[in-house]
mmCIF file of C-alpha atoms in Angstrom:
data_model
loop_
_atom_site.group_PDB
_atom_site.id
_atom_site.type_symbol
_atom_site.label_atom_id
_atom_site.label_comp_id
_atom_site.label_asym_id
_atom_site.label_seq_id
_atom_site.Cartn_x
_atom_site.Cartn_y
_atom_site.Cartn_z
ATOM 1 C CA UNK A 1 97.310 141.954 54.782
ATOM 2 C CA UNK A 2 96.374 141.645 51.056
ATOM 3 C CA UNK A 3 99.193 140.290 48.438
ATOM 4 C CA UNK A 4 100.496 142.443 46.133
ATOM 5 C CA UNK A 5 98.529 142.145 42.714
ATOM 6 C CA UNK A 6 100.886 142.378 39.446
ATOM 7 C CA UNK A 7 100.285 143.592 35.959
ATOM 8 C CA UNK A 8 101.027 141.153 33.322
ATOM 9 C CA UNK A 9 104.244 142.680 32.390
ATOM 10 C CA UNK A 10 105.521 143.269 36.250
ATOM 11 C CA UNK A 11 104.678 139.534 36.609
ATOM 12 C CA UNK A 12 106.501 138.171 33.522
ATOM 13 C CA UNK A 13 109.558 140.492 34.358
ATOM 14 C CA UNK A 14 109.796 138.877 37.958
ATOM 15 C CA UNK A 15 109.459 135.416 36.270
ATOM 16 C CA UNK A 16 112.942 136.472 34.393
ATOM 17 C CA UNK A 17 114.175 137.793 37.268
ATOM 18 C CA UNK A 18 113.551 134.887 39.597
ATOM 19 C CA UNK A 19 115.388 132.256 36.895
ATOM 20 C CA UNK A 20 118.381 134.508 36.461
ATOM 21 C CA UNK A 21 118.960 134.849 40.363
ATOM 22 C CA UNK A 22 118.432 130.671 40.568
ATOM 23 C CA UNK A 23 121.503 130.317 37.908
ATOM 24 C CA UNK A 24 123.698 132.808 39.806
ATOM 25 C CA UNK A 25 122.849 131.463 43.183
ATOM 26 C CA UNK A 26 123.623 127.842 40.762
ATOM 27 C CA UNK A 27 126.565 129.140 40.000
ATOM 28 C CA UNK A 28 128.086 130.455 43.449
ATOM 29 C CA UNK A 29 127.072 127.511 45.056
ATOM 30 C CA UNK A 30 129.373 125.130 42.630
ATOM 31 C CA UNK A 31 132.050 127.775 43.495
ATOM 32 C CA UNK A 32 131.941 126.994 46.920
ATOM 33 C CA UNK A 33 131.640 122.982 46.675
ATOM 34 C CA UNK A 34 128.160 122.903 47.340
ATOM 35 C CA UNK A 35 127.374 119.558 46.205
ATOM 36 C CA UNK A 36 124.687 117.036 46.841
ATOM 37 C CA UNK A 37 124.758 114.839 49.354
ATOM 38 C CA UNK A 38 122.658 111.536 49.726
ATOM 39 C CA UNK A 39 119.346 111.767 48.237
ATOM 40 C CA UNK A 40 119.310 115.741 47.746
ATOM 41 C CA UNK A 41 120.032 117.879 44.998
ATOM 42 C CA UNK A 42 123.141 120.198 44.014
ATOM 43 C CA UNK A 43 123.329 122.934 42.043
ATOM 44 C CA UNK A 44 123.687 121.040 38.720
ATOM 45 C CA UNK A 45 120.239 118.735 39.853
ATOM 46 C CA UNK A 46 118.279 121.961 40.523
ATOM 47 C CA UNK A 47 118.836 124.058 37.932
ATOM 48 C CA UNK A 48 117.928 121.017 35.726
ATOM 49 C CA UNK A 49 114.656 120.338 37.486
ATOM 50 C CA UNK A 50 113.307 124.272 36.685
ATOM 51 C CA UNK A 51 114.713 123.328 33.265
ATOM 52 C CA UNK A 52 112.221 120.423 32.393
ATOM 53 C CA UNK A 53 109.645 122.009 34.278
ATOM 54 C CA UNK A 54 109.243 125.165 31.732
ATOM 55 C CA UNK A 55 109.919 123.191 29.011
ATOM 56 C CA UNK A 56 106.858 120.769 29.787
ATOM 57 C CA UNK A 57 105.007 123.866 30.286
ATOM 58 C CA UNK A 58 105.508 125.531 26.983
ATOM 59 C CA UNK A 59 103.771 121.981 25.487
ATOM 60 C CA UNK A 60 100.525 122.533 27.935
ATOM 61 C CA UNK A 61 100.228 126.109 28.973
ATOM 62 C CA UNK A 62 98.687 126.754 25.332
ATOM 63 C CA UNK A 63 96.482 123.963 25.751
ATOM 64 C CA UNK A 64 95.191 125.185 28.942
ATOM 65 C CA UNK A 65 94.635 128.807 27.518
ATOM 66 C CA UNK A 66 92.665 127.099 24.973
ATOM 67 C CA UNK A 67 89.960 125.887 27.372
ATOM 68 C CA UNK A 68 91.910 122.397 28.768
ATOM 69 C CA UNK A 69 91.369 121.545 32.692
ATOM 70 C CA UNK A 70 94.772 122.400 34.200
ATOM 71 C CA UNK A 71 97.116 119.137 34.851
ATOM 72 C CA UNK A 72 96.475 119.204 38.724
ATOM 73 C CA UNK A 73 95.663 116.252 40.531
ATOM 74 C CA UNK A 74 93.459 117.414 43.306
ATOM 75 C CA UNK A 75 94.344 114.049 45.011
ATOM 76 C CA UNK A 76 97.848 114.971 46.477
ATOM 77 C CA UNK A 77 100.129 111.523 47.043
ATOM 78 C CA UNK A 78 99.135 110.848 43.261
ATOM 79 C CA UNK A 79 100.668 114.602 42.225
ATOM 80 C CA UNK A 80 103.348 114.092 44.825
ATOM 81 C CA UNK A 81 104.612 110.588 43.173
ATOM 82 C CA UNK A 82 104.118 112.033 39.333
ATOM 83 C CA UNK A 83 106.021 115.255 39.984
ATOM 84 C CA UNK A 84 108.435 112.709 41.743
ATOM 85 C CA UNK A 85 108.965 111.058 38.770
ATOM 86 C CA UNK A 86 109.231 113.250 36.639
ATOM 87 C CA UNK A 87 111.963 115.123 38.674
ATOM 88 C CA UNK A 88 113.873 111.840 38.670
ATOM 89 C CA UNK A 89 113.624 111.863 34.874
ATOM 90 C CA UNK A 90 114.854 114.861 34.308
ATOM 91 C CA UNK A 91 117.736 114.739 36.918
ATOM 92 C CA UNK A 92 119.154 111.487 35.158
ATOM 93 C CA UNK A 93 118.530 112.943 31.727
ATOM 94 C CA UNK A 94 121.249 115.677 32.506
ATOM 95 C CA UNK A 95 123.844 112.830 33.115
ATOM 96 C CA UNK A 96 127.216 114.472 33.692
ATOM 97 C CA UNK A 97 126.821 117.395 31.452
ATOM 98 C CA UNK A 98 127.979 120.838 33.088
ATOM 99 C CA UNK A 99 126.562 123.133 35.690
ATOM 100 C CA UNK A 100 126.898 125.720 32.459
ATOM 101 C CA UNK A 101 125.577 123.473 30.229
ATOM 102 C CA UNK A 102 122.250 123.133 32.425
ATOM 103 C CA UNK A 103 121.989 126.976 33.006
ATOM 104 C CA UNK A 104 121.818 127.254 29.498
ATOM 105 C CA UNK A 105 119.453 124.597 29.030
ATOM 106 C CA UNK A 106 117.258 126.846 31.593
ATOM 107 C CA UNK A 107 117.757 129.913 30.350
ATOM 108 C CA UNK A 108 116.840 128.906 27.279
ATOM 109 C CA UNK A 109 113.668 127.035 28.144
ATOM 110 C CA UNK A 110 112.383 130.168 30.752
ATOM 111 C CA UNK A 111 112.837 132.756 27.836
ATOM 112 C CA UNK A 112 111.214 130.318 25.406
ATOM 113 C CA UNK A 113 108.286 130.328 27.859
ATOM 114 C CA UNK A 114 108.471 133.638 28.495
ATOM 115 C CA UNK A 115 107.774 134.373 24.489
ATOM 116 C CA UNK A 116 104.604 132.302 25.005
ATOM 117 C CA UNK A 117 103.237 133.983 27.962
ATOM 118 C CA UNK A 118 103.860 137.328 26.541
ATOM 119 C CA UNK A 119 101.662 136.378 23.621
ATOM 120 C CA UNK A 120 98.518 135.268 26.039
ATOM 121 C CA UNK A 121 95.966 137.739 26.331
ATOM 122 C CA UNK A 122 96.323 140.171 29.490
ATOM 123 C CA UNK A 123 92.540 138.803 30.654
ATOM 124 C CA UNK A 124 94.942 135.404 31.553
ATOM 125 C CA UNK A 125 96.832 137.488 34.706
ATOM 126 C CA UNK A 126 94.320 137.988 37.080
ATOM 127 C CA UNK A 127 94.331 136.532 40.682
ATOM 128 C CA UNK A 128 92.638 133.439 40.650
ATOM 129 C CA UNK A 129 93.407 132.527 36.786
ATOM 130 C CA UNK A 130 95.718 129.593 36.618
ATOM 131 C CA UNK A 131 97.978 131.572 34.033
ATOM 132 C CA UNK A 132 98.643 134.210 37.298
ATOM 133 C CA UNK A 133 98.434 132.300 39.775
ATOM 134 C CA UNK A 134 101.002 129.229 38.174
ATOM 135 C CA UNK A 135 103.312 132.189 37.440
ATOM 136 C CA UNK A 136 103.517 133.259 40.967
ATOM 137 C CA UNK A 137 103.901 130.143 42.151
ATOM 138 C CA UNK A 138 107.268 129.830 39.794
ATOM 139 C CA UNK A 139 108.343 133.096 41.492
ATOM 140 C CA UNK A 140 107.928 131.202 45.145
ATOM 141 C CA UNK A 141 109.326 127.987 43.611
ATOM 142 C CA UNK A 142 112.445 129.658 42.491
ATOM 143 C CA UNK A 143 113.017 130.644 45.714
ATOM 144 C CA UNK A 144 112.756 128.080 48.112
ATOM 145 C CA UNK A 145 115.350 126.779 45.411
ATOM 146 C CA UNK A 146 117.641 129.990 46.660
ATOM 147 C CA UNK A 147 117.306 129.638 49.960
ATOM 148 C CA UNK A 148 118.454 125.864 49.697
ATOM 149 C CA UNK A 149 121.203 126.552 47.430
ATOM 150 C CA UNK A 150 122.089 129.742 49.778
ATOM 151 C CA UNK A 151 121.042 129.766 53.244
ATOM 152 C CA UNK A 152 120.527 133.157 55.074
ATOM 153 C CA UNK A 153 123.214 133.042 57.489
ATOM 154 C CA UNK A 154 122.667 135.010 60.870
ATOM 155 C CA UNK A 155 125.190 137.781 61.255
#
């Protein structure tokens, strides 16, 4: 079965799309106490993470589309302990400010991004291009985030 292949446009909109649902599904989950336990994120920690993640890509993204090697360390525990770090950053650069504060932060930062990518040529969104293919992977990111922060019950 071959993936569905999206225009530039259809794949920016779902890139919207998939943020907003992550800040309600943010948002309903600190309505009903969700919070983190030991060593895992809540709703507050989560929506930060995607929040420092776009805005580090605004910085590179153009760099990238301007002929750089993308970030990617092809050696995985190396990537694995970086993107560690950096997650821990971010999380304890929030400190104690609000669920709502942090959903703003993101929205802000995705829509800031989503400027950028607008601007990049269409020849950037094909299959196998970073630009796509980093895109979709956002989409997929966002929701394993959902499904954490909202489980599919069984009826």
């Amino acid at each position: 079965m071959s993936e569905e292949i999206l225009t530039k446009e259809q794949l920016l909109q779902k890139f919207a799309n998939a943020y907003e649902q992550v800040i309600e599904t943010a948002t309903d989950a600190a309505r009903r106490g969700i919070v983190p336990k030991e060593g895992t994120w809540g709703p507050r920690e989560t929506v930060a993470h995607l929040a420092g993640w776009e805005i580090m890509s605004t910085e590179w993204l153009p760099h990238i589309v301007a002929g750089m090697v993308p970030l990617d360390d092809e050696e995985g525990t190396r990537q694995t302990v970086m993107n560690d770090a950096i997650n821990a950053m971010i999380v304890t650069m929030i400190g104690n400010q609000s669920l709502e504060t942090v959903c703003n932060m993101l929205r802000q930062a995705y829509q800031r991004n989503l400027e950028q990518l607008r601007k990049f040529d269409d020849t950037f969104y094909q299959p196998g291009n970073y630009m796509y293919d980093r895109t979709k992977d956002v989409l997929d990111h966002c929701q394993e985030h959902i499904e954490i922060l909202a489980p599919v019950r069984p009826a």
